[in-house]
Amino acid sequence: MIIVTNRIRVKKGMGAFMAPGFTAPGPLDTMEGFVKVEVLLTQNLTDHDELSVNMYWENLDNFTAWRNSDAFKAAHKRPEPGSGEAKKESPILGSELTTYEVASVKEIAK
C-alpha cells in the first residue's frame, strides 16, 4: 500500500472550509486501487492554514492511473481566463506532494 500526501497551504481561515471537498463523493470513489482519503488540518499555525490530504492506494500504478485520468484533470481544472470564476483569487498558497510506502503497521485487535 502507498500513501500520497498533498500538503496544501491555504489562506488563513480556509482550511476547514476546503477540507470537506476532498472527501465528497465523486469519481475518485470508483478508481481501481483507491482505498481511502483523509484530510488533516494542521493546528497552531498563525500565518496560514495547512491541509494534509492523505490518499491511500493499493499501489503506485493505481495512483498514477488516477493522476492521468480525465476525471483527475476535470477535478483540478482551472477556470477559463476572463470568466467570472477566473477573477476570484485562489485560496491556495502552495502545495507539496509526497509519496510513502507503508513499511509497517500496528493496530489494536478488537
mmCIF file of N, CA and C in Angstrom:
data_model
loop_
_atom_site.group_PDB
_atom_site.id
_atom_site.type_symbol
_atom_site.label_atom_id
_atom_site.label_comp_id
_atom_site.label_asym_id
_atom_site.label_seq_id
_atom_site.Cartn_x
_atom_site.Cartn_y
_atom_site.Cartn_z
ATOM 1 N N MET A 1 0.844 -1.174 0.000
ATOM 2 C CA MET A 1 0.000 0.000 0.000
ATOM 3 C C MET A 1 0.890 1.238 0.000
ATOM 4 N N ILE A 2 0.402 2.287 -0.671
ATOM 5 C CA ILE A 2 1.104 3.561 -0.639
ATOM 6 C C ILE A 2 0.160 4.639 -0.106
ATOM 7 N N ILE A 3 0.751 5.696 0.414
ATOM 8 C CA ILE A 3 0.014 6.876 0.831
ATOM 9 C C ILE A 3 0.615 8.051 0.085
ATOM 10 N N VAL A 4 -0.233 8.812 -0.578
ATOM 11 C CA VAL A 4 0.201 10.015 -1.268
ATOM 12 C C VAL A 4 -0.359 11.195 -0.471
ATOM 13 N N THR A 5 0.532 12.034 0.025
ATOM 14 C CA THR A 5 0.122 13.189 0.816
ATOM 15 C C THR A 5 0.337 14.460 0.014
ATOM 16 N N ASN A 6 -0.736 15.230 -0.111
ATOM 17 C CA ASN A 6 -0.656 16.547 -0.731
ATOM 18 C C ASN A 6 -0.784 17.556 0.417
ATOM 19 N N ARG A 7 0.323 18.183 0.767
ATOM 20 C CA ARG A 7 0.327 19.193 1.832
ATOM 21 C C ARG A 7 0.045 20.541 1.175
ATOM 22 N N ILE A 8 -1.109 21.111 1.506
ATOM 23 C CA ILE A 8 -1.587 22.311 0.827
ATOM 24 C C ILE A 8 -1.658 23.469 1.812
ATOM 25 N N ARG A 9 -0.939 24.545 1.508
ATOM 26 C CA ARG A 9 -1.008 25.771 2.303
ATOM 27 C C ARG A 9 -2.087 26.655 1.714
ATOM 28 N N VAL A 10 -3.022 27.112 2.559
ATOM 29 C CA VAL A 10 -4.121 27.962 2.105
ATOM 30 C C VAL A 10 -4.230 29.185 3.000
ATOM 31 N N LYS A 11 -4.958 30.158 2.522
ATOM 32 C CA LYS A 11 -5.160 31.375 3.298
ATOM 33 C C LYS A 11 -5.807 31.056 4.636
ATOM 34 N N LYS A 12 -5.428 31.811 5.637
ATOM 35 C CA LYS A 12 -5.936 31.621 6.997
ATOM 36 C C LYS A 12 -7.465 31.623 6.983
ATOM 37 N N GLY A 13 -8.041 30.642 7.659
ATOM 38 C CA GLY A 13 -9.489 30.522 7.744
ATOM 39 C C GLY A 13 -10.119 29.681 6.656
ATOM 40 N N MET A 14 -9.348 29.245 5.661
ATOM 41 C CA MET A 14 -9.905 28.493 4.535
ATOM 42 C C MET A 14 -9.772 26.979 4.674
ATOM 43 N N GLY A 15 -8.913 26.513 5.572
ATOM 44 C CA GLY A 15 -8.666 25.074 5.687
ATOM 45 C C GLY A 15 -9.905 24.271 6.012
ATOM 46 N N ALA A 16 -10.605 24.644 7.068
ATOM 47 C CA ALA A 16 -11.802 23.903 7.477
ATOM 48 C C ALA A 16 -12.896 24.006 6.420
ATOM 49 N N PHE A 17 -12.943 25.122 5.715
ATOM 50 C CA PHE A 17 -13.929 25.315 4.650
ATOM 51 C C PHE A 17 -13.650 24.381 3.471
ATOM 52 N N MET A 18 -12.375 24.219 3.123
ATOM 53 C CA MET A 18 -11.999 23.430 1.954
ATOM 54 C C MET A 18 -11.959 21.923 2.208
ATOM 55 N N ALA A 19 -11.719 21.511 3.440
ATOM 56 C CA ALA A 19 -11.496 20.093 3.757
ATOM 57 C C ALA A 19 -12.589 19.157 3.249
ATOM 58 N N PRO A 20 -13.873 19.446 3.457
ATOM 59 C CA PRO A 20 -14.907 18.501 3.001
ATOM 60 C C PRO A 20 -14.919 18.260 1.496
ATOM 61 N N GLY A 21 -14.407 19.186 0.724
ATOM 62 C CA GLY A 21 -14.371 18.999 -0.727
ATOM 63 C C GLY A 21 -13.510 17.828 -1.154
ATOM 64 N N PHE A 22 -12.507 17.499 -0.346
ATOM 65 C CA PHE A 22 -11.610 16.394 -0.685
ATOM 66 C C PHE A 22 -12.218 15.028 -0.373
ATOM 67 N N THR A 23 -13.262 15.001 0.453
ATOM 68 C CA THR A 23 -13.877 13.728 0.831
ATOM 69 C C THR A 23 -15.305 13.592 0.313
ATOM 70 N N ALA A 24 -15.751 14.549 -0.489
ATOM 71 C CA ALA A 24 -17.091 14.490 -1.072
ATOM 72 C C ALA A 24 -17.158 13.364 -2.104
ATOM 73 N N PRO A 25 -18.353 12.802 -2.306
ATOM 74 C CA PRO A 25 -18.493 11.759 -3.333
ATOM 75 C C PRO A 25 -18.057 12.278 -4.706
ATOM 76 N N GLY A 26 -17.447 11.391 -5.476
ATOM 77 C CA GLY A 26 -17.000 11.783 -6.810
ATOM 78 C C GLY A 26 -16.334 10.634 -7.532
ATOM 79 N N PRO A 27 -15.711 10.920 -8.665
ATOM 80 C CA PRO A 27 -15.119 9.854 -9.487
ATOM 81 C C PRO A 27 -13.976 9.112 -8.810
ATOM 82 N N LEU A 28 -13.332 9.720 -7.848
ATOM 83 C CA LEU A 28 -12.257 9.042 -7.119
ATOM 84 C C LEU A 28 -12.774 7.746 -6.482
ATOM 85 N N ASP A 29 -14.033 7.768 -6.060
ATOM 86 C CA ASP A 29 -14.631 6.616 -5.370
ATOM 87 C C ASP A 29 -14.643 5.344 -6.204
ATOM 88 N N THR A 30 -14.587 5.478 -7.505
ATOM 89 C CA THR A 30 -14.673 4.301 -8.377
ATOM 90 C C THR A 30 -13.335 3.921 -9.012
ATOM 91 N N MET A 31 -12.274 4.627 -8.625
ATOM 92 C CA MET A 31 -10.966 4.326 -9.215
ATOM 93 C C MET A 31 -10.411 3.011 -8.669
ATOM 94 N N GLU A 32 -9.884 2.199 -9.560
ATOM 95 C CA GLU A 32 -9.288 0.930 -9.153
ATOM 96 C C GLU A 32 -8.114 1.195 -8.214
ATOM 97 N N GLY A 33 -8.088 0.459 -7.105
ATOM 98 C CA GLY A 33 -6.979 0.556 -6.159
ATOM 99 C C GLY A 33 -7.103 1.655 -5.129
ATOM 100 N N PHE A 34 -8.136 2.513 -5.235
ATOM 101 C CA PHE A 34 -8.336 3.558 -4.243
ATOM 102 C C PHE A 34 -8.856 2.924 -2.956
ATOM 103 N N VAL A 35 -8.246 3.285 -1.816
ATOM 104 C CA VAL A 35 -8.642 2.725 -0.527
ATOM 105 C C VAL A 35 -9.420 3.756 0.286
ATOM 106 N N LYS A 36 -8.812 4.922 0.517
ATOM 107 C CA LYS A 36 -9.487 5.968 1.288
ATOM 108 C C LYS A 36 -8.716 7.272 1.168
ATOM 109 N N VAL A 37 -9.369 8.336 1.603
ATOM 110 C CA VAL A 37 -8.720 9.639 1.699
ATOM 111 C C VAL A 37 -9.076 10.223 3.064
ATOM 112 N N GLU A 38 -8.103 10.864 3.669
ATOM 113 C CA GLU A 38 -8.343 11.563 4.935
ATOM 114 C C GLU A 38 -7.706 12.938 4.825
ATOM 115 N N VAL A 39 -8.328 13.902 5.477
ATOM 116 C CA VAL A 39 -7.828 15.269 5.422
ATOM 117 C C VAL A 39 -7.504 15.714 6.841
ATOM 118 N N LEU A 40 -6.262 16.134 7.044
ATOM 119 C CA LEU A 40 -5.805 16.606 8.348
ATOM 120 C C LEU A 40 -5.589 18.113 8.271
ATOM 121 N N LEU A 41 -6.022 18.826 9.310
ATOM 122 C CA LEU A 41 -5.846 20.270 9.382
ATOM 123 C C LEU A 41 -4.803 20.554 10.456
ATOM 124 N N THR A 42 -3.667 21.106 10.037
ATOM 125 C CA THR A 42 -2.570 21.398 10.959
ATOM 126 C C THR A 42 -3.030 22.414 12.000
ATOM 127 N N GLN A 43 -2.675 22.161 13.237
ATOM 128 C CA GLN A 43 -3.061 23.024 14.348
ATOM 129 C C GLN A 43 -1.970 24.048 14.656
ATOM 130 N N ASN A 44 -2.373 25.159 15.246
ATOM 131 C CA ASN A 44 -1.476 26.172 15.815
ATOM 132 C C ASN A 44 -0.590 26.887 14.799
ATOM 133 N N LEU A 45 -1.083 27.096 13.592
ATOM 134 C CA LEU A 45 -0.373 27.929 12.623
ATOM 135 C C LEU A 45 -0.975 29.331 12.696
ATOM 136 N N THR A 46 -0.158 30.350 12.539
ATOM 137 C CA THR A 46 -0.672 31.714 12.670
ATOM 138 C C THR A 46 -0.822 32.444 11.343
ATOM 139 N N ASP A 47 0.014 32.146 10.353
ATOM 140 C CA ASP A 47 0.013 32.909 9.107
ATOM 141 C C ASP A 47 -0.900 32.332 8.023
ATOM 142 N N HIS A 48 -1.145 31.037 8.065
ATOM 143 C CA HIS A 48 -1.934 30.368 7.036
ATOM 144 C C HIS A 48 -2.499 29.079 7.621
ATOM 145 N N ASP A 49 -3.387 28.433 6.903
ATOM 146 C CA ASP A 49 -3.866 27.099 7.252
ATOM 147 C C ASP A 49 -3.115 26.089 6.396
ATOM 148 N N GLU A 50 -3.058 24.854 6.875
ATOM 149 C CA GLU A 50 -2.392 23.802 6.111
ATOM 150 C C GLU A 50 -3.215 22.532 6.194
ATOM 151 N N LEU A 51 -3.507 21.964 5.028
ATOM 152 C CA LEU A 51 -4.211 20.692 4.927
ATOM 153 C C LEU A 51 -3.228 19.627 4.477
ATOM 154 N N SER A 52 -3.303 18.464 5.084
ATOM 155 C CA SER A 52 -2.585 17.297 4.578
ATOM 156 C C SER A 52 -3.647 16.335 4.078
ATOM 157 N N VAL A 53 -3.711 16.178 2.777
ATOM 158 C CA VAL A 53 -4.681 15.281 2.147
ATOM 159 C C VAL A 53 -3.959 13.971 1.890
ATOM 160 N N ASN A 54 -4.293 12.956 2.676
ATOM 161 C CA ASN A 54 -3.653 11.639 2.580
ATOM 162 C C ASN A 54 -4.549 10.701 1.774
ATOM 163 N N MET A 55 -4.034 10.253 0.648
ATOM 164 C CA MET A 55 -4.770 9.318 -0.208
ATOM 165 C C MET A 55 -4.095 7.949 -0.121
ATOM 166 N N TYR A 56 -4.859 6.954 0.225
ATOM 167 C CA TYR A 56 -4.355 5.589 0.368
ATOM 168 C C TYR A 56 -4.702 4.803 -0.888
ATOM 169 N N TRP A 57 -3.683 4.161 -1.468
ATOM 170 C CA TRP A 57 -3.836 3.395 -2.708
ATOM 171 C C TRP A 57 -3.216 2.021 -2.535
ATOM 172 N N GLU A 58 -3.756 1.044 -3.250
ATOM 173 C CA GLU A 58 -3.191 -0.304 -3.207
ATOM 174 C C GLU A 58 -1.769 -0.319 -3.745
ATOM 175 N N ASN A 59 -1.491 0.496 -4.787
ATOM 176 C CA ASN A 59 -0.136 0.559 -5.343
ATOM 177 C C ASN A 59 0.047 1.858 -6.124
ATOM 178 N N LEU A 60 1.278 2.121 -6.495
ATOM 179 C CA LEU A 60 1.614 3.352 -7.206
ATOM 180 C C LEU A 60 0.981 3.413 -8.593
ATOM 181 N N ASP A 61 0.859 2.273 -9.258
ATOM 182 C CA ASP A 61 0.238 2.254 -10.584
ATOM 183 C C ASP A 61 -1.201 2.749 -10.527
ATOM 184 N N ASN A 62 -1.948 2.367 -9.480
ATOM 185 C CA ASN A 62 -3.326 2.830 -9.331
ATOM 186 C C ASN A 62 -3.382 4.345 -9.145
ATOM 187 N N PHE A 63 -2.479 4.891 -8.329
ATOM 188 C CA PHE A 63 -2.435 6.338 -8.143
ATOM 189 C C PHE A 63 -2.071 7.039 -9.450
ATOM 190 N N THR A 64 -1.102 6.487 -10.175
ATOM 191 C CA THR A 64 -0.682 7.081 -11.446
ATOM 192 C C THR A 64 -1.843 7.088 -12.443
ATOM 193 N N ALA A 65 -2.637 6.021 -12.454
ATOM 194 C CA ALA A 65 -3.804 5.965 -13.342
ATOM 195 C C ALA A 65 -4.795 7.076 -12.979
ATOM 196 N N TRP A 66 -5.011 7.316 -11.701
ATOM 197 C CA TRP A 66 -5.873 8.417 -11.251
ATOM 198 C C TRP A 66 -5.296 9.754 -11.705
ATOM 199 N N ARG A 67 -4.022 9.939 -11.498
ATOM 200 C CA ARG A 67 -3.360 11.206 -11.825
ATOM 201 C C ARG A 67 -3.414 11.499 -13.325
ATOM 202 N N ASN A 68 -3.463 10.459 -14.142
ATOM 203 C CA ASN A 68 -3.504 10.636 -15.596
ATOM 204 C C ASN A 68 -4.922 10.595 -16.164
ATOM 205 N N SER A 69 -5.913 10.399 -15.317
ATOM 206 C CA SER A 69 -7.292 10.228 -15.787
ATOM 207 C C SER A 69 -7.954 11.560 -16.150
ATOM 208 N N ASP A 70 -8.958 11.467 -17.002
ATOM 209 C CA ASP A 70 -9.755 12.642 -17.354
ATOM 210 C C ASP A 70 -10.495 13.175 -16.128
ATOM 211 N N ALA A 71 -10.902 12.282 -15.227
ATOM 212 C CA ALA A 71 -11.610 12.699 -14.012
ATOM 213 C C ALA A 71 -10.703 13.566 -13.133
ATOM 214 N N PHE A 72 -9.431 13.191 -13.005
ATOM 215 C CA PHE A 72 -8.480 13.994 -12.239
ATOM 216 C C PHE A 72 -8.310 15.363 -12.883
ATOM 217 N N LYS A 73 -8.129 15.366 -14.200
ATOM 218 C CA LYS A 73 -7.940 16.630 -14.910
ATOM 219 C C LYS A 73 -9.148 17.543 -14.743
ATOM 220 N N ALA A 74 -10.350 16.979 -14.809
ATOM 221 C CA ALA A 74 -11.567 17.775 -14.638
ATOM 222 C C ALA A 74 -11.664 18.322 -13.214
ATOM 223 N N ALA A 75 -11.285 17.510 -12.227
ATOM 224 C CA ALA A 75 -11.374 17.939 -10.825
ATOM 225 C C ALA A 75 -10.377 19.040 -10.493
ATOM 226 N N HIS A 76 -9.293 19.120 -11.247
ATOM 227 C CA HIS A 76 -8.239 20.096 -10.964
ATOM 228 C C HIS A 76 -8.150 21.195 -12.031
ATOM 229 N N LYS A 77 -9.165 21.280 -12.868
ATOM 230 C CA LYS A 77 -9.164 22.267 -13.956
ATOM 231 C C LYS A 77 -9.311 23.683 -13.392
ATOM 232 N N ARG A 78 -8.506 24.580 -13.912
ATOM 233 C CA ARG A 78 -8.584 25.985 -13.525
ATOM 234 C C ARG A 78 -9.631 26.680 -14.399
ATOM 235 N N PRO A 79 -10.282 27.697 -13.864
ATOM 236 C CA PRO A 79 -11.290 28.419 -14.650
ATOM 237 C C PRO A 79 -10.679 29.060 -15.897
ATOM 238 N N GLU A 80 -11.503 29.187 -16.931
ATOM 239 C CA GLU A 80 -11.061 29.826 -18.173
ATOM 240 C C GLU A 80 -10.738 31.293 -17.919
ATOM 241 N N PRO A 81 -9.646 31.805 -18.496
ATOM 242 C CA PRO A 81 -9.329 33.224 -18.348
ATOM 243 C C PRO A 81 -10.489 34.096 -18.830
ATOM 244 N N GLY A 82 -10.777 35.141 -18.088
ATOM 245 C CA GLY A 82 -11.849 36.048 -18.455
ATOM 246 C C GLY A 82 -13.204 35.665 -17.906
ATOM 247 N N SER A 83 -13.328 34.443 -17.353
ATOM 248 C CA SER A 83 -14.608 34.034 -16.776
ATOM 249 C C SER A 83 -14.752 34.625 -15.375
ATOM 250 N N GLY A 84 -15.968 34.639 -14.875
ATOM 251 C CA GLY A 84 -16.217 35.140 -13.521
ATOM 252 C C GLY A 84 -15.440 34.365 -12.481
ATOM 253 N N GLU A 85 -15.314 33.063 -12.672
ATOM 254 C CA GLU A 85 -14.563 32.227 -11.737
ATOM 255 C C GLU A 85 -13.077 32.574 -11.751
ATOM 256 N N ALA A 86 -12.555 32.898 -12.917
ATOM 257 C CA ALA A 86 -11.122 33.193 -13.042
ATOM 258 C C ALA A 86 -10.754 34.459 -12.276
ATOM 259 N N LYS A 87 -11.705 35.351 -12.101
ATOM 260 C CA LYS A 87 -11.425 36.606 -11.408
ATOM 261 C C LYS A 87 -11.303 36.420 -9.900
ATOM 262 N N LYS A 88 -11.852 35.314 -9.381
ATOM 263 C CA LYS A 88 -11.735 35.033 -7.950
ATOM 264 C C LYS A 88 -10.301 34.611 -7.631
ATOM 265 N N GLU A 89 -9.785 35.131 -6.553
ATOM 266 C CA GLU A 89 -8.423 34.790 -6.154
ATOM 267 C C GLU A 89 -8.416 33.425 -5.469
ATOM 268 N N SER A 90 -7.492 32.568 -5.840
ATOM 269 C CA SER A 90 -7.398 31.238 -5.260
ATOM 270 C C SER A 90 -6.939 31.321 -3.806
ATOM 271 N N PRO A 91 -7.540 30.525 -2.925
ATOM 272 C CA PRO A 91 -7.090 30.491 -1.533
ATOM 273 C C PRO A 91 -5.805 29.678 -1.355
ATOM 274 N N ILE A 92 -5.386 28.960 -2.395
ATOM 275 C CA ILE A 92 -4.213 28.083 -2.293
ATOM 276 C C ILE A 92 -2.937 28.906 -2.432
ATOM 277 N N LEU A 93 -2.054 28.758 -1.451
ATOM 278 C CA LEU A 93 -0.775 29.468 -1.446
ATOM 279 C C LEU A 93 0.352 28.610 -1.992
ATOM 280 N N GLY A 94 0.188 27.301 -1.950
ATOM 281 C CA GLY A 94 1.205 26.382 -2.439
ATOM 282 C C GLY A 94 0.894 24.972 -1.996
ATOM 283 N N SER A 95 1.586 24.016 -2.606
ATOM 284 C CA SER A 95 1.372 22.623 -2.208
ATOM 285 C C SER A 95 2.620 21.800 -2.496
ATOM 286 N N GLU A 96 2.679 20.662 -1.821
ATOM 287 C CA GLU A 96 3.809 19.741 -1.976
ATOM 288 C C GLU A 96 3.276 18.317 -1.913
ATOM 289 N N LEU A 97 3.650 17.505 -2.880
ATOM 290 C CA LEU A 97 3.191 16.124 -2.969
ATOM 291 C C LEU A 97 4.306 15.188 -2.522
ATOM 292 N N THR A 98 3.985 14.270 -1.613
ATOM 293 C CA THR A 98 4.950 13.285 -1.126
ATOM 294 C C THR A 98 4.306 11.909 -1.178
ATOM 295 N N THR A 99 5.062 10.912 -1.636
ATOM 296 C CA THR A 99 4.563 9.543 -1.705
ATOM 297 C C THR A 99 5.313 8.674 -0.701
ATOM 298 N N TYR A 100 4.560 7.858 0.014
ATOM 299 C CA TYR A 100 5.124 6.956 1.026
ATOM 300 C C TYR A 100 4.718 5.526 0.721
ATOM 301 N N GLU A 101 5.597 4.603 1.012
ATOM 302 C CA GLU A 101 5.245 3.183 1.000
ATOM 303 C C GLU A 101 5.006 2.772 2.439
ATOM 304 N N VAL A 102 3.904 2.085 2.698
ATOM 305 C CA VAL A 102 3.619 1.620 4.049
ATOM 306 C C VAL A 102 4.584 0.474 4.345
ATOM 307 N N ALA A 103 5.468 0.696 5.311
ATOM 308 C CA ALA A 103 6.504 -0.282 5.618
ATOM 309 C C ALA A 103 6.150 -1.146 6.823
ATOM 310 N N SER A 104 5.324 -0.623 7.727
ATOM 311 C CA SER A 104 4.969 -1.369 8.919
ATOM 312 C C SER A 104 3.728 -0.757 9.533
ATOM 313 N N VAL A 105 2.840 -1.613 10.067
ATOM 314 C CA VAL A 105 1.590 -1.148 10.673
ATOM 315 C C VAL A 105 1.329 -1.952 11.936
ATOM 316 N N LYS A 106 0.821 -1.282 12.954
ATOM 317 C CA LYS A 106 0.356 -1.964 14.162
ATOM 318 C C LYS A 106 -1.021 -1.423 14.490
ATOM 319 N N GLU A 107 -1.977 -2.334 14.671
ATOM 320 C CA GLU A 107 -3.333 -1.955 15.042
ATOM 321 C C GLU A 107 -3.731 -2.770 16.267
ATOM 322 N N ILE A 108 -4.534 -2.152 17.084
ATOM 323 C CA ILE A 108 -5.047 -2.834 18.267
ATOM 324 C C ILE A 108 -6.163 -3.787 17.825
ATOM 325 N N ALA A 109 -6.095 -5.039 18.222
ATOM 326 C CA ALA A 109 -7.110 -6.025 17.884
ATOM 327 C C ALA A 109 -8.387 -5.686 18.621
ATOM 328 N N LYS A 110 -9.508 -5.856 17.943
ATOM 329 C CA LYS A 110 -10.822 -5.567 18.556
ATOM 330 C C LYS A 110 -11.596 -6.817 18.785
#
